[in-house]
PDB file of C-alpha atoms in Angstrom:
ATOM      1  CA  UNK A   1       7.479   7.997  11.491  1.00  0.00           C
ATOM      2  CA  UNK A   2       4.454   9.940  12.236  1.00  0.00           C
ATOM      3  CA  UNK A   3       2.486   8.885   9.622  1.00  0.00           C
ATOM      4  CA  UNK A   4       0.232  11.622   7.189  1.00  0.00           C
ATOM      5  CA  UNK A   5      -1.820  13.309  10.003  1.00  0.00           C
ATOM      6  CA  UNK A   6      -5.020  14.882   9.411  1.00  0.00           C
ATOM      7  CA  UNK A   7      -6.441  17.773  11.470  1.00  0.00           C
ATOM      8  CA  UNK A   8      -8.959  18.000  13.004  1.00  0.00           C
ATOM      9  CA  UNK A   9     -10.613  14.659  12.960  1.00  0.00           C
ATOM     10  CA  UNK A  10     -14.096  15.916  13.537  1.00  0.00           C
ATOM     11  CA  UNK A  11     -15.685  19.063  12.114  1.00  0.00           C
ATOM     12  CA  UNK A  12     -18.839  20.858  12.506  1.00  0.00           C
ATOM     13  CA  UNK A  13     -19.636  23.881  10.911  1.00  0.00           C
ATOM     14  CA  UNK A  14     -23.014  25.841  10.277  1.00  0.00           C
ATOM     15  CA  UNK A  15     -24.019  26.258   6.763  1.00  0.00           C
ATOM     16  CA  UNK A  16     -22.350  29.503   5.671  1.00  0.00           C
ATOM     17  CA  UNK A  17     -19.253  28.987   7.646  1.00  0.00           C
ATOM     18  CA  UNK A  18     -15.979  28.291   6.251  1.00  0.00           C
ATOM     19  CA  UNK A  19     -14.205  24.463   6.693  1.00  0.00           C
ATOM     20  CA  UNK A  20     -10.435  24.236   6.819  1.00  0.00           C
ATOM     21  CA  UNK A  21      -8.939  20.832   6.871  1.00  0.00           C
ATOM     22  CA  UNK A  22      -5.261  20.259   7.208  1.00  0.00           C
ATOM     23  CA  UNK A  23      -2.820  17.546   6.001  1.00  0.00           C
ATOM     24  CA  UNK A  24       0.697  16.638   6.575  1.00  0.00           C
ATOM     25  CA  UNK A  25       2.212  14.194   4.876  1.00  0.00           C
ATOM     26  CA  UNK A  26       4.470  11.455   5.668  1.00  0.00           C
ATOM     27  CA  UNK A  27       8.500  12.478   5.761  1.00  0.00           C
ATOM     28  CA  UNK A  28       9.765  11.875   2.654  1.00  0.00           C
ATOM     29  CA  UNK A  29       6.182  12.085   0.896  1.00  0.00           C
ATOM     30  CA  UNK A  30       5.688  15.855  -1.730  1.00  0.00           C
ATOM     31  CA  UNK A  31       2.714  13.933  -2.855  1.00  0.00           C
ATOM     32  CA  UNK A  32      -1.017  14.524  -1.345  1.00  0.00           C
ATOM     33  CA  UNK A  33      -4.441  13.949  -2.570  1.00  0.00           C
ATOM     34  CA  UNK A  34      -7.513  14.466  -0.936  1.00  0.00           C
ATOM     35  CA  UNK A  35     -10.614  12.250  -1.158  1.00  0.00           C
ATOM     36  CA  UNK A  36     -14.241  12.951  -0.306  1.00  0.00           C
ATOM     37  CA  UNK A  37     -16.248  10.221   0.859  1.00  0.00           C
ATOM     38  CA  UNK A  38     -19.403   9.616   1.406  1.00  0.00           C
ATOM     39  CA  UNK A  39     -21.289   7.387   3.677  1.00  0.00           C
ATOM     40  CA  UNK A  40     -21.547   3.684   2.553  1.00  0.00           C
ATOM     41  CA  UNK A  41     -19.876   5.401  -0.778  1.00  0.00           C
ATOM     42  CA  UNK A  42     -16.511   4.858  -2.145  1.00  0.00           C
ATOM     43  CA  UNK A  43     -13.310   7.528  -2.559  1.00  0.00           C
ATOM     44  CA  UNK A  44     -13.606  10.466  -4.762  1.00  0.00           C
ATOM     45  CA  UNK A  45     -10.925  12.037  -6.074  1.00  0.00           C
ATOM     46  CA  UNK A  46     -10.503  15.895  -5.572  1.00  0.00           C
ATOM     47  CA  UNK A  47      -7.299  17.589  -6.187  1.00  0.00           C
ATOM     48  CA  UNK A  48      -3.426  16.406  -6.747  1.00  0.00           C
ATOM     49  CA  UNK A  49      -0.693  18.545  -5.490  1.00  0.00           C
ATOM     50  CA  UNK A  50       3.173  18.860  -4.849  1.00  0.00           C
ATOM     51  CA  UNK A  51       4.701  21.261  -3.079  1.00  0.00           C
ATOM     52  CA  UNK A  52       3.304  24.677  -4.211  1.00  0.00           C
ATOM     53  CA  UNK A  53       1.785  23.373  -7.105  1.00  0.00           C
ATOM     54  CA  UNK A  54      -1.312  22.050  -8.075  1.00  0.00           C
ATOM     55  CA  UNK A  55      -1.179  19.381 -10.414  1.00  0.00           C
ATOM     56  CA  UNK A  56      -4.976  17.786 -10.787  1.00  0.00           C
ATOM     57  CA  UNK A  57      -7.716  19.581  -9.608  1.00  0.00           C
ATOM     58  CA  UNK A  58     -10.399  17.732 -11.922  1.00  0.00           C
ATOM     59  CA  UNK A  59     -12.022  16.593  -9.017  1.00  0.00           C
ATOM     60  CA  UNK A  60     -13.080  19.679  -7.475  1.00  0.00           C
ATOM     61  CA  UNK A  61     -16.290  21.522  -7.248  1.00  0.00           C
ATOM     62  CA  UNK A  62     -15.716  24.406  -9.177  1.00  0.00           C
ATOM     63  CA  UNK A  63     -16.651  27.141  -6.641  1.00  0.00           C
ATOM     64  CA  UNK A  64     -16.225  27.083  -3.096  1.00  0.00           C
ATOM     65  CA  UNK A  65     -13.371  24.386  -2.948  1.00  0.00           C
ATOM     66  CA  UNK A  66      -9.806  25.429  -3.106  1.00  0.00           C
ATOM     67  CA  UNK A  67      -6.590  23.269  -1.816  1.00  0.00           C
ATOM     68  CA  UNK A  68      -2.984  24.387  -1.267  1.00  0.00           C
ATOM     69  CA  UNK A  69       0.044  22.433  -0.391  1.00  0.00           C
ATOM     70  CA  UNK A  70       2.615  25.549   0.476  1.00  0.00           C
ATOM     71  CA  UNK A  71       6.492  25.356   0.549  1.00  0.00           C
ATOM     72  CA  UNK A  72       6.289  24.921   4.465  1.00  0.00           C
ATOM     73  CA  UNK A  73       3.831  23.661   6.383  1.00  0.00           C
ATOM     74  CA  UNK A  74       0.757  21.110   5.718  1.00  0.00           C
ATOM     75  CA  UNK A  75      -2.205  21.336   2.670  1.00  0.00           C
ATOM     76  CA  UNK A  76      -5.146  23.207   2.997  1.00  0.00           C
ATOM     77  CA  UNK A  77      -8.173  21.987   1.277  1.00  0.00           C
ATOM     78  CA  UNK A  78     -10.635  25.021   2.597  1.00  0.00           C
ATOM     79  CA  UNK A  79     -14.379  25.112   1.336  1.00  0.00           C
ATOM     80  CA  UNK A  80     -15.932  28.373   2.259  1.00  0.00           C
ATOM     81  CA  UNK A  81     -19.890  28.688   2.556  1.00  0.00           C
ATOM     82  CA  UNK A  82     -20.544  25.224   3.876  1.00  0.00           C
ATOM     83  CA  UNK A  83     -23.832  23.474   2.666  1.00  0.00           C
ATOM     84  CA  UNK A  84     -24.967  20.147   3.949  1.00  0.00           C
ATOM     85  CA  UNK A  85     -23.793  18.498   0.992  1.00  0.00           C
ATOM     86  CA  UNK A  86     -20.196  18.977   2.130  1.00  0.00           C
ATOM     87  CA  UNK A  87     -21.176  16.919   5.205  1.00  0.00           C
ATOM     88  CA  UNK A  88     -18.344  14.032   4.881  1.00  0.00           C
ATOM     89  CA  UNK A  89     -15.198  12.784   5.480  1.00  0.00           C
ATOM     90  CA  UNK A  90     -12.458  13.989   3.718  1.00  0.00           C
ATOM     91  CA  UNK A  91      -8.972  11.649   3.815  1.00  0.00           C
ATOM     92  CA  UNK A  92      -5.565  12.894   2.584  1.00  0.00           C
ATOM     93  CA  UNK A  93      -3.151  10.804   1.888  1.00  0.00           C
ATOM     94  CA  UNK A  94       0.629  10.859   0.280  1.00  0.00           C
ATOM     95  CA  UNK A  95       2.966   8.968  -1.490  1.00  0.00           C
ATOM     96  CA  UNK A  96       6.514   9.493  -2.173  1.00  0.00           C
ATOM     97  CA  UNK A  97       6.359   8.752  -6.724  1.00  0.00           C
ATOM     98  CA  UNK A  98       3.129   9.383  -7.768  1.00  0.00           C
ATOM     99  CA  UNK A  99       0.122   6.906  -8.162  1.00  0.00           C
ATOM    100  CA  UNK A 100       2.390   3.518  -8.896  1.00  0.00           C
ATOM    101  CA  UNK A 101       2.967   3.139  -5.423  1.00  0.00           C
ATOM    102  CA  UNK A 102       0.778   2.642  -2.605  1.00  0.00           C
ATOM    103  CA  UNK A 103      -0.684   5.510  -1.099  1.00  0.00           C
ATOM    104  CA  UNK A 104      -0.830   6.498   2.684  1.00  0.00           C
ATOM    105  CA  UNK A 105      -3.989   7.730   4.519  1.00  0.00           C
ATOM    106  CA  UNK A 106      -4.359  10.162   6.987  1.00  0.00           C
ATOM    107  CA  UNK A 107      -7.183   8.990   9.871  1.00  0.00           C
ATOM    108  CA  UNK A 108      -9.542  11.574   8.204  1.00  0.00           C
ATOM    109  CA  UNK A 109     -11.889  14.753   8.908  1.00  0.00           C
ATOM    110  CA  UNK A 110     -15.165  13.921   9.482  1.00  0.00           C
ATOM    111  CA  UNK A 111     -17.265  17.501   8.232  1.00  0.00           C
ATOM    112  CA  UNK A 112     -20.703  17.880   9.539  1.00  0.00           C
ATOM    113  CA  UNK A 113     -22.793  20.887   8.618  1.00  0.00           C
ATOM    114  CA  UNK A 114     -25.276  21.696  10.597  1.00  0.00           C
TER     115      UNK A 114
ATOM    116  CA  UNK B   1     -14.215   8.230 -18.329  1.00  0.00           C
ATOM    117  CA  UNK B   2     -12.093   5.822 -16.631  1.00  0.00           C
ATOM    118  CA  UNK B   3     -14.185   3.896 -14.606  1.00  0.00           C
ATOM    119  CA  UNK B   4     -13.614   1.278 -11.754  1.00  0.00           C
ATOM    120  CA  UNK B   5     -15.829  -1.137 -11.312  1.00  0.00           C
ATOM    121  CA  UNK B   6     -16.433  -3.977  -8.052  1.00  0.00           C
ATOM    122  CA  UNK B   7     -18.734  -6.689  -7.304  1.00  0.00           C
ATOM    123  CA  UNK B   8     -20.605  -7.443  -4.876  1.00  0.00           C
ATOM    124  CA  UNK B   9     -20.900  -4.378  -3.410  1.00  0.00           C
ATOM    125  CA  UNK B  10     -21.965  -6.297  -0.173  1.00  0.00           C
ATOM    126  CA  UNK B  11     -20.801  -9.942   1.471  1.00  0.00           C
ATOM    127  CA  UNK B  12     -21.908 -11.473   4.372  1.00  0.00           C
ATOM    128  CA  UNK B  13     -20.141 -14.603   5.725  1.00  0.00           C
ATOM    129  CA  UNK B  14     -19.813 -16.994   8.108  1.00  0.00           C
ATOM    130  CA  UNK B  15     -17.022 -17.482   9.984  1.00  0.00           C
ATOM    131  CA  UNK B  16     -14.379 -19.744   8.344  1.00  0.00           C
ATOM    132  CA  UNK B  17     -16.228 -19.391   4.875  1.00  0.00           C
ATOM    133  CA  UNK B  18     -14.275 -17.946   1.890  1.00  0.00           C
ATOM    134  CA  UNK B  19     -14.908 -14.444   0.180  1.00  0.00           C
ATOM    135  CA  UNK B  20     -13.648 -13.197  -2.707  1.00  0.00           C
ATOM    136  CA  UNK B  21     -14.311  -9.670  -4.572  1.00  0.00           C
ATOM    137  CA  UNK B  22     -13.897  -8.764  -7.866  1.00  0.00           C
ATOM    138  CA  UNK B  23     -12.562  -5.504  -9.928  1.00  0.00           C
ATOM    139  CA  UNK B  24     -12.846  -4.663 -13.259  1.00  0.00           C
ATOM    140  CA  UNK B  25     -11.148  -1.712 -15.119  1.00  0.00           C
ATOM    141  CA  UNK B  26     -12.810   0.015 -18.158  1.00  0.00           C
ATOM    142  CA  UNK B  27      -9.266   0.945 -19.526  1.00  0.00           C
ATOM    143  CA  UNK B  28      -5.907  -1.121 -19.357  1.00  0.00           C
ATOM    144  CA  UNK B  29      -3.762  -0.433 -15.675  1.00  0.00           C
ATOM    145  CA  UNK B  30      -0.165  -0.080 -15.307  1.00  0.00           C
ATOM    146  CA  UNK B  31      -1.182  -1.541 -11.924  1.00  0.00           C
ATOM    147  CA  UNK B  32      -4.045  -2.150  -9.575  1.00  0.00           C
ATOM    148  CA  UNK B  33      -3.664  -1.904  -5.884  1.00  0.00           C
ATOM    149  CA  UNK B  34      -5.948  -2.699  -3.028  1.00  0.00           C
ATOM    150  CA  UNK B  35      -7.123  -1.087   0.520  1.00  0.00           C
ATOM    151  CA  UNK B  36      -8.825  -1.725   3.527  1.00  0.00           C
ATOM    152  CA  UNK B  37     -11.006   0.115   4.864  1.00  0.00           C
ATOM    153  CA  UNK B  38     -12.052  -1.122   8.727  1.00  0.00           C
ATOM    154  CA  UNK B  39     -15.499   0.653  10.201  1.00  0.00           C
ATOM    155  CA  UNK B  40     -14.832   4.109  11.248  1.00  0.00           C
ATOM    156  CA  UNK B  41     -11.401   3.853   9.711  1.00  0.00           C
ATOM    157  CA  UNK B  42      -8.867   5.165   6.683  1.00  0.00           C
ATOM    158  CA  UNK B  43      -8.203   2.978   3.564  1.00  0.00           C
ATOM    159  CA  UNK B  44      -5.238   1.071   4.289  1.00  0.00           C
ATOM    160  CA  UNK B  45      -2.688  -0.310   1.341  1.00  0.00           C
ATOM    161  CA  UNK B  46      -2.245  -3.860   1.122  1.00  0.00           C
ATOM    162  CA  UNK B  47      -0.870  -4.751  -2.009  1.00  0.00           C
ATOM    163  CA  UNK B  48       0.070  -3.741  -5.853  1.00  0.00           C
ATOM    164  CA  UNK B  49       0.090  -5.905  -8.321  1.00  0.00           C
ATOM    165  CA  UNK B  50       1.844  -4.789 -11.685  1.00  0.00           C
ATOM    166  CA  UNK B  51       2.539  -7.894 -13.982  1.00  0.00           C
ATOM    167  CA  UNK B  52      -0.144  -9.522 -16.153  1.00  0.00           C
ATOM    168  CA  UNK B  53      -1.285 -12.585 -14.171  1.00  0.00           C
ATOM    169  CA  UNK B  54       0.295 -11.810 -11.058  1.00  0.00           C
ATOM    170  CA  UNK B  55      -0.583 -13.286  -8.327  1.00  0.00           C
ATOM    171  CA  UNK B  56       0.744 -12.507  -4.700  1.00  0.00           C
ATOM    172  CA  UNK B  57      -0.636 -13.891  -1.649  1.00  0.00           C
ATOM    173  CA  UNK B  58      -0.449 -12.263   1.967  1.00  0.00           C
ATOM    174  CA  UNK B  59      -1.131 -15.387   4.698  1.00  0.00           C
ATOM    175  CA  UNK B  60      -4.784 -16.140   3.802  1.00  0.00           C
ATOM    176  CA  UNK B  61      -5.322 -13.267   1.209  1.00  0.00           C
ATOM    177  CA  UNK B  62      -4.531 -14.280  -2.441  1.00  0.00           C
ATOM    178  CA  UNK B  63      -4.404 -11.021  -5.089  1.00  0.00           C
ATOM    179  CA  UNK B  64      -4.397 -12.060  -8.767  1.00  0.00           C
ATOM    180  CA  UNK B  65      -4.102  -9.477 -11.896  1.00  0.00           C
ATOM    181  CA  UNK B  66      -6.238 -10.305 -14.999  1.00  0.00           C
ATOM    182  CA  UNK B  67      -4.135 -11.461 -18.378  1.00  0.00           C
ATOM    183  CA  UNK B  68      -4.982  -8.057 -19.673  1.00  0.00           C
ATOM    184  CA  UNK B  69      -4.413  -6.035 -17.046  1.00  0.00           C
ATOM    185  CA  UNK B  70      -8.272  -5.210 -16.758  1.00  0.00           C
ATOM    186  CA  UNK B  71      -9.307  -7.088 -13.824  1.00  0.00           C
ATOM    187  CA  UNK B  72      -8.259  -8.222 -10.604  1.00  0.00           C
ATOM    188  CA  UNK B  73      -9.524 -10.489  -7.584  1.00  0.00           C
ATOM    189  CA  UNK B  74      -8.994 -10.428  -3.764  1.00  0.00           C
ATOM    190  CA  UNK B  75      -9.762 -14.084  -2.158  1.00  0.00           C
ATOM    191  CA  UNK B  76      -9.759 -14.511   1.210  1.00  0.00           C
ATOM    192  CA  UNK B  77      -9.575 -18.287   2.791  1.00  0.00           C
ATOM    193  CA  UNK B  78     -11.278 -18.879   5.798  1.00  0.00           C
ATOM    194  CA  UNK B  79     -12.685 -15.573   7.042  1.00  0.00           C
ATOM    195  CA  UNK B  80     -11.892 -14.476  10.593  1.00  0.00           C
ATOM    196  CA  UNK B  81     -13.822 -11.323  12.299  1.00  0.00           C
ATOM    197  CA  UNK B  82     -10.955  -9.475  11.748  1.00  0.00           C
ATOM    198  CA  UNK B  83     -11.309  -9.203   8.340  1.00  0.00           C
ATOM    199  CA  UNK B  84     -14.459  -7.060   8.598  1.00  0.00           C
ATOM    200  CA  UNK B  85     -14.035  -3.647   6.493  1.00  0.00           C
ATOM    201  CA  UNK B  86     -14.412  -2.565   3.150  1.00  0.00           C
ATOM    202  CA  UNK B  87     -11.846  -3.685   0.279  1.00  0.00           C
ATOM    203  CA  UNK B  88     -11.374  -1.235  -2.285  1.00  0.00           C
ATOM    204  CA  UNK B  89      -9.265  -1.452  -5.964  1.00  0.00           C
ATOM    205  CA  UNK B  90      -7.738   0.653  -7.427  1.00  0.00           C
ATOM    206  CA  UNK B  91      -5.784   2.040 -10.392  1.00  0.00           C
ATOM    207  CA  UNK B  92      -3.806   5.134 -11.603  1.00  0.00           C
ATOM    208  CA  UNK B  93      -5.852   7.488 -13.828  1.00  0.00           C
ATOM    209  CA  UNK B  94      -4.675   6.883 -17.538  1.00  0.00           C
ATOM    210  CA  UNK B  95      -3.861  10.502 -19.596  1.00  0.00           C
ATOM    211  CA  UNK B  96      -4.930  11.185 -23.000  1.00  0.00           C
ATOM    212  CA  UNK B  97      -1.268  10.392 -23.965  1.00  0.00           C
ATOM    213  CA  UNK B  98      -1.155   7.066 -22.221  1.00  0.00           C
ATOM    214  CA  UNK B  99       0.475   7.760 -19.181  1.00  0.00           C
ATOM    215  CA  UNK B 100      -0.269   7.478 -15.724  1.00  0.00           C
ATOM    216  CA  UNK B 101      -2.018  10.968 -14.761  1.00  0.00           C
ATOM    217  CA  UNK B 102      -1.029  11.017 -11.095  1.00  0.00           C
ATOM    218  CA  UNK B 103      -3.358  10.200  -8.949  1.00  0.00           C
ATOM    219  CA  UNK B 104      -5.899   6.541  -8.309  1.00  0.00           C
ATOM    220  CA  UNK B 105      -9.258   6.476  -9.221  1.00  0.00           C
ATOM    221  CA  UNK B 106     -10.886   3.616  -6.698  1.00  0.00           C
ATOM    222  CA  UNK B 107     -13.694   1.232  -6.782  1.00  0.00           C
ATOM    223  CA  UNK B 108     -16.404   1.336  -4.730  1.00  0.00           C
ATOM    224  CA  UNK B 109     -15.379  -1.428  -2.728  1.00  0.00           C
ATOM    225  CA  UNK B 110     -16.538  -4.328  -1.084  1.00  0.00           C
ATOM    226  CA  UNK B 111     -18.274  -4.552   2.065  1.00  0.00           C
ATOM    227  CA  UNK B 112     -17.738  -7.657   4.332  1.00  0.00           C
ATOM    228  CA  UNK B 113     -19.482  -8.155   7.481  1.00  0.00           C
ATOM    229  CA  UNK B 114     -18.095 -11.703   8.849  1.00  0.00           C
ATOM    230  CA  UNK B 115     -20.695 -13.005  11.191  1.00  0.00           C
ATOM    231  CA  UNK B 116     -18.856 -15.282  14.284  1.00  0.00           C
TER     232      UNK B 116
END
């Protein structure tokens, strides 16, 4: 059991540039969410999806952010035209229900812009 | 909105002393849960507690959920270095129509630095 793995685990971009993070979940799992979080800050929520559908996306920045989860292979959450203030890492994570059961993290992407 | 709420935001202990944190919900939960976070690391699950005035304990960590499902505690006995890390709480996001939206909204935690 692999676990939800998160690629890649460090990041840097130049401000412009487009960031694509990846996310599988754990076998079993059609639920991932991914978190932003900032340093010495606590988890922010971003988007919600199952498989091909996006079920919460009150989280996310309006423009610039977009997140897929497609019927194969892992979720996307891509931010095009990078600013500093994406600088962060961003953790996935799965569950098999919903929220009433513990979630699982991926190790994270750590995003710098530079 | 919903809000989570945790206190202190920082503890730092001696070895051997006990810590506790504290989480407070602005809305009712269906259930709380709590992570740990170690430095450099991903927010781990530890427990869920569901029952008003649960309490569950895990070796030398005792969980407890509030009467009215509002608030909840983590209590540690006897730190050890290992239990360095940030503890986080959290809940499920409540919808309009009562329900459990879907995904957690978390606290922002508890950072413990246990000095040796």
């Amino acid at each position: 059991n692999a676990g939800v793995m998160q690629n890649p685990r460090h990041l840097v971009r130049r401000r412009g540039q487009e960031a694509r993070l990846r996310c599988s979940p754990m076998k079993g799992h059609s639920h991932v969410y991914w978190y932003r979080q900032l340093p010495e800050e606590g988890l922010k929520f971003m988007v919600y999806l199952q498989k091909e559908n996006i079920i919460d996306e009150s989280g996310m920045p309006k423009e610039r952010f977009s997140a897929e989860f497609p019927k194969e292979g892992p979720s996307i959450l891509r931010i095009q035209q990078v600013v500093r203030g994406d600088s962060a890492a961003y953790f996935c994570a799965s569950s098999q229900t919903g929220p009433n059961y513990g979630y699982t993290f991926g190790s994270g992407t750590r995003l710098t812009v530079v | 909105g919903q809000q989570v709420m945790q206190i202190p935001q920082y503890q730092h202990v001696q070895e051997g002393e006990d810590f506790t944190t504290y989480c407070n919900s602005s809305t009712t939960l269906s259930n709380i849960q709590w992570y740990k976070q170690r430095p450099g690391g991903h927010p781990v699950f530890l427990i869920q507690l569901v029952k008003s005035g649960e309490v569950k304990k895990q070796k030398r960590l005792t969980f407890q959920f509030g009467e009215a499902k509002k608030n909840s505690s983590l209590h540690i006995t006897a730190t050890q270095t290992t239990d360095v890390g940030t503890y986080f709480c959290a809940g499920p996001v409540k919808t309009n129509y009562g329900g459990s939206q879907g995904n957690l909204i978390f606290g922002k935690g508890t950072k413990l630095s246990v000095k040796p």
